[in-house]
Coordinates of C-alpha atoms in Angstrom, one line a residue:
X1 CA -34.2 113.2 0.8
X2 CA -36.1 111.7 -2.1
X3 CA -39.3 109.8 -1.2
X4 CA -40.7 107.2 -3.5
X5 CA -44.2 107.6 -4.9
X6 CA -46.4 104.6 -5.6
X7 CA -47.5 105.8 -9.1
X8 CA -45.3 106.1 -12.1
X9 CA -41.7 105.2 -13.0
X10 CA -38.6 106.9 -11.8
X11 CA -37.4 109.8 -14.1
X12 CA -40.4 109.4 -16.4
X13 CA -43.2 111.9 -16.4
X14 CA -46.7 110.6 -15.9
X15 CA -48.7 109.5 -18.9
X16 CA -52.5 109.5 -19.1
X17 CA -52.9 106.1 -17.5
X18 CA -50.8 107.3 -14.5
X19 CA -53.0 110.3 -14.0
X20 CA -56.1 108.0 -14.3
X21 CA -54.5 105.7 -11.7
X22 CA -53.9 108.7 -9.4
X23 CA -57.4 109.9 -9.8
X24 CA -58.9 106.5 -8.9
X25 CA -57.1 106.7 -5.6
X26 CA -58.8 110.0 -4.6
X27 CA -61.8 109.9 -2.3
X28 CA -64.4 112.5 -1.1
X29 CA -63.6 113.2 2.5
X30 CA -65.8 116.2 3.3
X31 CA -68.7 118.1 1.7
X32 CA -68.3 121.4 -0.2
X33 CA -72.1 121.7 -0.3
X34 CA -72.5 121.4 3.4
X35 CA -69.4 123.1 4.7
X36 CA -68.8 125.9 2.2
X37 CA -71.7 126.5 -0.3
X38 CA -74.3 126.6 2.5
X39 CA -72.3 129.4 4.3
X40 CA -71.9 131.3 1.1
X41 CA -75.7 131.3 0.4
X42 CA -76.4 132.3 4.0
X43 CA -74.7 135.6 3.3
X44 CA -77.0 136.7 0.5
X45 CA -79.0 139.0 2.8
X46 CA -76.0 141.3 3.3
X47 CA -73.8 140.6 0.3
X48 CA -74.2 140.0 -3.4
X49 CA -73.7 136.2 -4.1
X50 CA -72.9 135.5 -7.7
X51 CA -72.2 132.2 -9.4
X52 CA -69.3 132.7 -11.8
X53 CA -69.0 129.2 -13.2
X54 CA -69.5 125.5 -12.8
X55 CA -66.9 122.7 -12.6
X56 CA -68.0 119.5 -14.3
X57 CA -66.0 116.6 -12.8
X58 CA -68.3 113.6 -13.5
X59 CA -70.2 112.4 -11.6
X60 CA -69.7 115.6 -9.5
X61 CA -70.7 119.2 -10.4
X62 CA -69.5 122.2 -8.4
X63 CA -70.9 125.7 -8.5
X64 CA -68.3 128.5 -8.1
X65 CA -69.2 131.6 -6.1
X66 CA -68.1 135.2 -5.6
X67 CA -69.2 137.4 -2.8
X68 CA -69.4 141.1 -3.6
X69 CA -70.2 144.3 -1.8
X70 CA -73.8 145.3 -2.0
X71 CA -72.8 149.0 -1.8
X72 CA -70.7 148.8 -5.0
X73 CA -69.5 152.2 -6.2
X74 CA -67.2 152.6 -9.2
X75 CA -65.4 155.5 -7.5
X76 CA -64.1 153.3 -4.7
X77 CA -60.9 151.2 -4.8
X78 CA -61.5 147.5 -5.2
X79 CA -59.9 144.7 -3.1
X80 CA -59.9 141.0 -3.9
X81 CA -59.7 138.1 -1.4
X82 CA -59.2 134.6 -2.7
X83 CA -59.3 131.3 -0.8
X84 CA -59.2 127.6 -1.6
X85 CA -57.0 127.8 -4.7
X86 CA -55.5 124.7 -3.1
X87 CA -58.6 123.1 -1.8
X88 CA -56.9 121.2 0.9
X89 CA -55.8 124.4 2.7
X90 CA -58.8 124.6 5.0
X91 CA -58.2 127.9 6.8
X92 CA -57.9 129.7 3.4
X93 CA -61.5 128.7 2.6
X94 CA -62.9 129.3 6.1
X95 CA -60.8 132.4 6.7
X96 CA -62.3 134.0 3.5
X97 CA -65.8 133.0 4.7
X98 CA -65.2 134.3 8.2
X99 CA -64.0 137.7 6.8
X100 CA -67.0 137.9 4.5
X101 CA -69.4 137.0 7.4
X102 CA -68.0 139.2 10.1
X103 CA -66.1 142.1 8.5
X104 CA -67.1 142.6 4.9
X105 CA -70.0 144.9 5.6
X106 CA -67.7 147.2 7.6
X107 CA -65.1 147.5 4.8
X108 CA -67.6 147.8 2.0
X109 CA -68.0 151.4 3.2
X110 CA -64.5 152.1 2.0
X111 CA -63.8 149.5 -0.7
X112 CA -65.6 147.5 -3.4
X113 CA -64.8 144.0 -1.9
X114 CA -64.7 140.7 -3.9
X115 CA -64.3 137.4 -2.2
X116 CA -63.8 134.1 -4.0
X117 CA -63.9 131.8 -1.0
X118 CA -63.3 128.4 -2.6
X119 CA -61.7 128.4 -6.1
X120 CA -61.1 124.6 -6.0
X121 CA -64.1 122.8 -4.5
X122 CA -63.1 119.3 -5.7
X123 CA -59.7 119.9 -4.0
X124 CA -61.6 120.9 -0.9
X125 CA -63.7 117.7 -0.8
X126 CA -60.8 115.4 -1.6
X127 CA -58.3 117.4 0.5
X128 CA -56.1 117.8 -2.5
X129 CA -53.6 120.3 -4.0
X130 CA -54.4 119.4 -7.6
X131 CA -57.7 119.2 -9.7
X132 CA -58.8 115.8 -11.1
X133 CA -56.5 116.3 -14.1
X134 CA -53.5 116.4 -11.8
X135 CA -53.0 120.1 -12.5
X136 CA -52.1 122.6 -9.8
X137 CA -54.5 125.6 -10.1
X138 CA -52.0 127.8 -8.3
X139 CA -49.5 127.3 -11.2
X140 CA -52.2 127.9 -13.8
X141 CA -53.2 131.6 -13.6
X142 CA -52.3 132.6 -17.2
X143 CA -54.0 132.9 -20.6
X144 CA -55.5 129.7 -21.9
X145 CA -55.1 128.1 -18.6
X146 CA -55.4 124.3 -18.5
X147 CA -57.1 124.5 -15.1
X148 CA -60.8 125.4 -15.2
X149 CA -60.6 126.6 -11.6
X150 CA -58.0 129.3 -12.6
X151 CA -59.5 130.1 -16.0
X152 CA -63.0 130.7 -14.6
X153 CA -61.8 132.9 -11.7
X154 CA -59.7 135.0 -14.0
X155 CA -62.5 135.4 -16.5
X156 CA -64.9 136.6 -13.8
X157 CA -62.5 139.1 -12.4
X158 CA -61.5 140.4 -15.8
X159 CA -65.1 140.8 -16.8
X160 CA -65.7 143.1 -13.9
X161 CA -63.3 145.6 -15.4
X162 CA -62.3 147.2 -12.1
X163 CA -58.9 148.4 -11.0
X164 CA -57.9 146.2 -8.1
X165 CA -55.7 147.9 -5.5
X166 CA -55.1 145.0 -3.2
X167 CA -55.2 141.2 -3.5
X168 CA -54.9 138.8 -0.5
X169 CA -54.6 135.1 -1.4
X170 CA -55.1 132.8 1.5
X171 CA -53.0 129.6 1.7
X172 CA -51.5 127.1 4.1
X173 CA -48.2 125.2 4.2
X174 CA -48.8 121.8 5.8
X175 CA -46.8 118.8 6.8
X176 CA -48.5 116.9 4.0
X177 CA -46.6 119.0 1.5
X178 CA -43.6 116.8 2.3
X179 CA -45.5 113.5 2.9
X180 CA -47.8 113.6 -0.1
X181 CA -47.8 116.7 -2.4
X182 CA -44.1 117.2 -3.2
X183 CA -43.5 113.5 -3.8
X184 CA -46.5 113.4 -6.0
X185 CA -45.3 116.4 -8.0
X186 CA -41.9 114.9 -8.5
X187 CA -43.4 111.7 -9.7
X188 CA -45.8 113.4 -12.0
X189 CA -43.0 115.4 -13.6
X190 CA -40.5 112.6 -13.7
X191 CA -38.0 114.4 -11.4
X192 CA -36.2 113.6 -8.2
X193 CA -38.1 114.8 -5.1
X194 CA -36.4 117.1 -2.7
X195 CA -38.5 118.0 0.3
X196 CA -38.2 121.4 1.9
X197 CA -38.2 122.4 5.5
X198 CA -41.8 123.1 6.6
X199 CA -41.8 126.5 8.3
X200 CA -42.9 126.4 11.9
X201 CA -45.5 129.1 11.8
X202 CA -47.2 131.7 9.6
X203 CA -45.4 133.5 6.8
X204 CA -46.1 135.6 3.7
X205 CA -45.2 135.4 0.1
X206 CA -44.9 138.8 -1.6
X207 CA -44.6 139.5 -5.3
X208 CA -41.0 140.2 -6.5
X209 CA -42.3 142.7 -9.1
X210 CA -44.1 144.7 -6.3
X211 CA -42.8 143.5 -3.0
X212 CA -44.3 146.3 -0.8
X213 CA -42.2 145.5 2.3
X214 CA -44.0 147.9 4.6
X215 CA -47.3 146.4 3.6
X216 CA -46.0 142.9 4.3
X217 CA -44.4 143.9 7.6
X218 CA -47.7 145.4 8.8
X219 CA -49.4 142.1 8.2
X220 CA -46.7 140.1 9.9
X221 CA -46.8 142.3 13.0
X222 CA -50.5 141.9 13.4
X223 CA -50.7 138.2 12.7
X224 CA -48.0 137.7 15.3
X225 CA -50.5 138.6 17.9
X226 CA -52.7 135.7 16.8
X227 CA -50.4 132.9 15.7
X228 CA -46.6 132.4 15.7
X229 CA -44.5 133.7 12.8
X230 CA -42.2 131.2 11.2
X231 CA -38.5 131.8 11.8
X232 CA -36.0 131.3 9.0
X233 CA -34.1 128.0 8.8
X234 CA -30.4 127.6 9.2
X235 CA -29.9 128.9 5.6
X236 CA -31.9 132.0 6.3
X237 CA -34.7 130.7 4.1
X238 CA -38.3 129.6 4.1
X239 CA -39.3 126.7 1.8
X240 CA -35.9 127.1 0.1
X241 CA -36.3 130.8 -0.7
X242 CA -34.2 133.5 1.0
X243 CA -36.2 135.7 3.4
X244 CA -36.8 139.3 2.4
X245 CA -37.6 140.2 6.0
X246 CA -38.8 138.4 9.1
X247 CA -41.7 136.1 8.0
X248 CA -41.6 137.2 4.3
X249 CA -40.3 135.7 1.1
X250 CA -40.9 136.8 -2.5
X251 CA -42.0 134.9 -5.6
X252 CA -42.6 136.2 -9.1
X253 CA -46.3 135.4 -8.9
X254 CA -46.9 136.4 -12.5
X255 CA -44.2 134.3 -14.1
X256 CA -45.1 131.3 -12.0
X257 CA -48.8 131.5 -12.8
X258 CA -49.8 132.0 -9.2
X259 CA -53.2 133.3 -8.1
X260 CA -51.5 136.4 -6.5
X261 CA -50.3 137.3 -10.0
X262 CA -53.7 137.3 -11.7
X263 CA -54.3 141.1 -11.4
X264 CA -52.4 144.3 -11.7
X265 CA -53.0 145.2 -8.0
X266 CA -50.0 147.1 -6.5
X267 CA -50.5 145.5 -3.1
X268 CA -50.4 141.7 -3.2
X269 CA -49.7 139.0 -0.6
X270 CA -50.1 135.3 -0.2
X271 CA -50.7 134.1 3.3
X272 CA -49.2 130.8 4.5
X273 CA -50.7 129.5 7.7
X274 CA -49.1 126.4 9.4
X275 CA -52.0 124.3 10.7
X276 CA -49.8 121.4 12.0
X277 CA -47.9 123.5 14.6
X278 CA -48.0 122.5 18.3
X279 CA -50.1 125.6 19.2
X280 CA -52.3 125.6 16.0
X281 CA -56.0 125.1 16.2
X282 CA -58.5 125.3 13.4
X283 CA -59.8 128.6 14.9
X284 CA -56.5 130.4 15.3
X285 CA -55.6 129.4 11.8
X286 CA -58.8 131.0 10.6
X287 CA -58.2 134.0 12.9
X288 CA -54.7 134.4 11.4
X289 CA -56.2 134.6 7.9
X290 CA -58.8 137.1 8.9
X291 CA -56.2 139.3 10.7
X292 CA -54.1 139.3 7.5
X293 CA -57.0 140.5 5.4
X294 CA -58.0 143.2 7.9
X295 CA -54.6 144.7 8.3
X296 CA -54.0 144.7 4.6
X297 CA -57.1 146.8 4.1
X298 CA -56.3 149.0 7.1
X299 CA -52.8 149.6 5.5
X300 CA -54.4 150.7 2.2
X301 CA -56.8 153.0 4.1
X302 CA -53.9 154.6 6.1
X303 CA -51.8 155.4 3.0
X304 CA -54.7 157.0 1.1

């Protein structure tokens, strides 16, 4: 059912003054510096911490960071973990950080590991899906991107010039997708809003061009020991997309400009944690994200 949104006019895309009005309603609700940046810098003894860009959103400025293996060797396969493409998806950010803190030293014996823990720090602070220009970074991973968050992340990874074998992109699907973000999207684009059924549990989004069903299944099987896996709805779908297998749907990540499409990695997945479930806690949401990364890497090790 369509939900009205307080900004804009029905069937008319937002103009600049609408976006300005939307931005004026956004408020800082938590601190990137205290909750994220401090954790990143604390890892500098054991990992390489690199600043790969700065976001200038006056009066705020955000430093963007990558964590890299200290034992980097060109002969090793490289894996990429990304979090906070949608800044409001909290366990994506803190799952990436938890993996870096507790597990990255172990896996850097086998891989070159890159972690971009929070691609959208303004979105983290304002608990938002978009950046201040009302642009979704996770639809903006393409050449000449209009989102600085996406453009800077891509430029950093491309400049490394390494062949990435696996990319795990950490996300959440929340109840606010229906109460706020989808209505806002419809209003921005001048379209009628149609909310989707929020999956009751964890699921994965594979890439239609390289679905890797065994890889996805291995992740689902492991995460099921940590947090519930979302069942399909009555139409055998998740978020309006037919399931490929239990807990897995596929998107064309490249065509849609998704973060998971930013590299040529053959093994790609996007996690979707459900933090609003009856049994969900901040910790088991983080644990689900970390479990997904670990089993992805173990799967790569076992097939090589």
